[in-house]
Amino acid sequence: MTEAPSTRSADNLVEIRALTRSFSSRNQLFGKKRTMTAVNAVSLDVPRGKVTGVVGESGCGKSTLARLVLRLLEPSSGQVHFDGIDLTRQPASAMRPLRQRMQLVFQDPYSSIDPRYSIRTALLEPLRIQGLPLSEAEASRTVERLMAMTGLNPSLAPSYPHQLSGGQKQRVGIARALALQPAFLVLDEPTASLDVSIQAQIVGLLEKLRQGLGLTYLFISHDLGLVRYFCDRIVVMYLGRVVEVLPTPRTPPRHPYTRALMDSTFEPDPQRRRAITRLSGEIPDAFDLPRGCAYAARCPQSTDRCRAEHPPLVQDGDHALACHHPV
Ligand SMILES: Nc1ncnc2c1ncn2[C@@H]1O[C@H](COP(=O)(O)OP(=O)(O)O)[C@@H](O)[C@H]1O
Ligand SMILES: [Mg+2]
């Protein structure tokens, strides 16, 4: 067993190393400055052409990680290598051409798009921002192509977001992310606000696009069932840290937290869908984390050692685990 991952490989489109981001806030009562670490020494590989899943409960740092990976947010420390380039060392001017190659898809795609924009305007906006000149005819062809690719009827091009269903809006979000022909998509809970049957359609579309365009995905979700259904590898986060990496969706989880998460299940067939069961126990205060394992207070397996000693992430073959008493 060795410490988790340090080597680099051309098979990986993205390599994240010891990525850390802290936030400070002032305590309202005493005016004292407090710091919490939303993403804490996260290292992970994103292999080319594959879907790497990141899963964890709300507040564990998934969206912060997404923004750090695309350098929409500056890290406190650590690196992100994209296709061999250390993004964290690039000047802002070098980020613009790189941004074409990596895009973010949000849970609510229109939160980042002006509601007064028609679909056509929304889809052409990324090209306009990058300063790519298009004739009227080219623009129409581009819009038509992006809409057809994402299963939207091109006749909807003049429509506005309020005229669209949730699923259609997310298709626009995906089409917009594809406008600059990226190689890498970070998908931050892209189906979380959709009905289960629509979720399945969007996941099907993402899979088709990945195969057709040879895309690489970092797919973020709070739903381990969905991640197991869709992803090739699974990274489990708890309070800012990676606690387990499953090399395949069929690998049996060994961390008690991953086991507990397995109850939240994605089932495309609503008839067979199990209810999402909430994990029991309080999530500790991120501003005041315990000394040992952050999961100890909620863990049925925890011992004095867990409460005293932080478990490092240790690699065992392709499986990585941070637990003193794995199942
Ligand atoms: N800009 C910010 N300022 C202060 N705290 C933040 C900021 N962004 C995120 N956080 C905190 O970081 C933690 C992780 O948030 P987030 O990355 O959004 O988690 P997730 O996406 O997993 O729900 C949360 O406790 C959140 O309150
Ligand atoms: Mg989030």
PDB file of N, CA and C in Angstrom, residues 19 47 123 146 155 167-168 181 196 201 212 282 311 313:
ATOM      1  N   LEU A  19      -5.245  19.645  -3.902  1.00  0.00           N
ATOM      2  CA  LEU A  19      -6.001  20.877  -4.121  1.00  0.00           C
ATOM      3  C   LEU A  19      -6.752  21.268  -2.848  1.00  0.00           C
ATOM      4  N   PRO A  47      -9.343  10.156 -16.005  1.00  0.00           N
ATOM      5  CA  PRO A  47      -8.838   9.516 -17.226  1.00  0.00           C
ATOM      6  C   PRO A  47      -9.581   9.993 -18.477  1.00  0.00           C
ATOM      7  N   LEU A 123     -27.058  30.162 -26.970  1.00  0.00           N
ATOM      8  CA  LEU A 123     -26.122  29.207 -27.568  1.00  0.00           C
ATOM      9  C   LEU A 123     -24.965  29.904 -28.282  1.00  0.00           C
ATOM     10  N   LEU A 146     -26.139  22.463 -32.752  1.00  0.00           N
ATOM     11  CA  LEU A 146     -26.078  22.250 -31.299  1.00  0.00           C
ATOM     12  C   LEU A 146     -27.421  21.740 -30.768  1.00  0.00           C
ATOM     13  N   SER A 155     -36.757  24.283 -34.138  1.00  0.00           N
ATOM     14  CA  SER A 155     -37.813  25.311 -34.216  1.00  0.00           C
ATOM     15  C   SER A 155     -37.961  26.064 -32.878  1.00  0.00           C
ATOM     16  N   GLY A 167     -36.224  19.768 -18.408  1.00  0.00           N
ATOM     17  CA  GLY A 167     -35.350  18.927 -19.229  1.00  0.00           C
ATOM     18  C   GLY A 167     -34.837  19.679 -20.445  1.00  0.00           C
ATOM     19  N   GLN A 168     -35.725  20.463 -21.084  1.00  0.00           N
ATOM     20  CA  GLN A 168     -35.302  21.248 -22.260  1.00  0.00           C
ATOM     21  C   GLN A 168     -34.266  22.287 -21.861  1.00  0.00           C
ATOM     22  N   GLN A 181     -16.783  23.381 -28.581  1.00  0.00           N
ATOM     23  CA  GLN A 181     -16.186  22.072 -28.847  1.00  0.00           C
ATOM     24  C   GLN A 181     -15.123  21.683 -27.826  1.00  0.00           C
ATOM     25  N   VAL A 196     -37.269  12.037 -12.073  1.00  0.00           N
ATOM     26  CA  VAL A 196     -36.424  10.860 -12.310  1.00  0.00           C
ATOM     27  C   VAL A 196     -36.437  10.413 -13.772  1.00  0.00           C
ATOM     28  N   GLN A 201     -33.262  10.525 -19.098  1.00  0.00           N
ATOM     29  CA  GLN A 201     -33.079  10.999 -20.480  1.00  0.00           C
ATOM     30  C   GLN A 201     -31.820  11.846 -20.608  1.00  0.00           C
ATOM     31  N   GLY A 212     -19.982   9.869 -28.783  1.00  0.00           N
ATOM     32  CA  GLY A 212     -19.909  10.466 -30.115  1.00  0.00           C
ATOM     33  C   GLY A 212     -18.784  11.477 -30.262  1.00  0.00           C
ATOM     34  N   GLU A 282     -25.492  14.027  12.970  1.00  0.00           N
ATOM     35  CA  GLU A 282     -25.203  15.395  12.568  1.00  0.00           C
ATOM     36  C   GLU A 282     -23.896  15.467  11.801  1.00  0.00           C
ATOM     37  N   PRO A 311      -7.454   9.564   9.606  1.00  0.00           N
ATOM     38  CA  PRO A 311      -7.010   8.479   8.720  1.00  0.00           C
ATOM     39  C   PRO A 311      -6.578   9.022   7.361  1.00  0.00           C
ATOM     40  N   LEU A 313      -5.578   9.025   3.304  1.00  0.00           N
ATOM     41  CA  LEU A 313      -6.080   8.279   2.141  1.00  0.00           C
ATOM     42  C   LEU A 313      -4.957   7.373   1.657  1.00  0.00           C
TER      43      LEU A 313
END
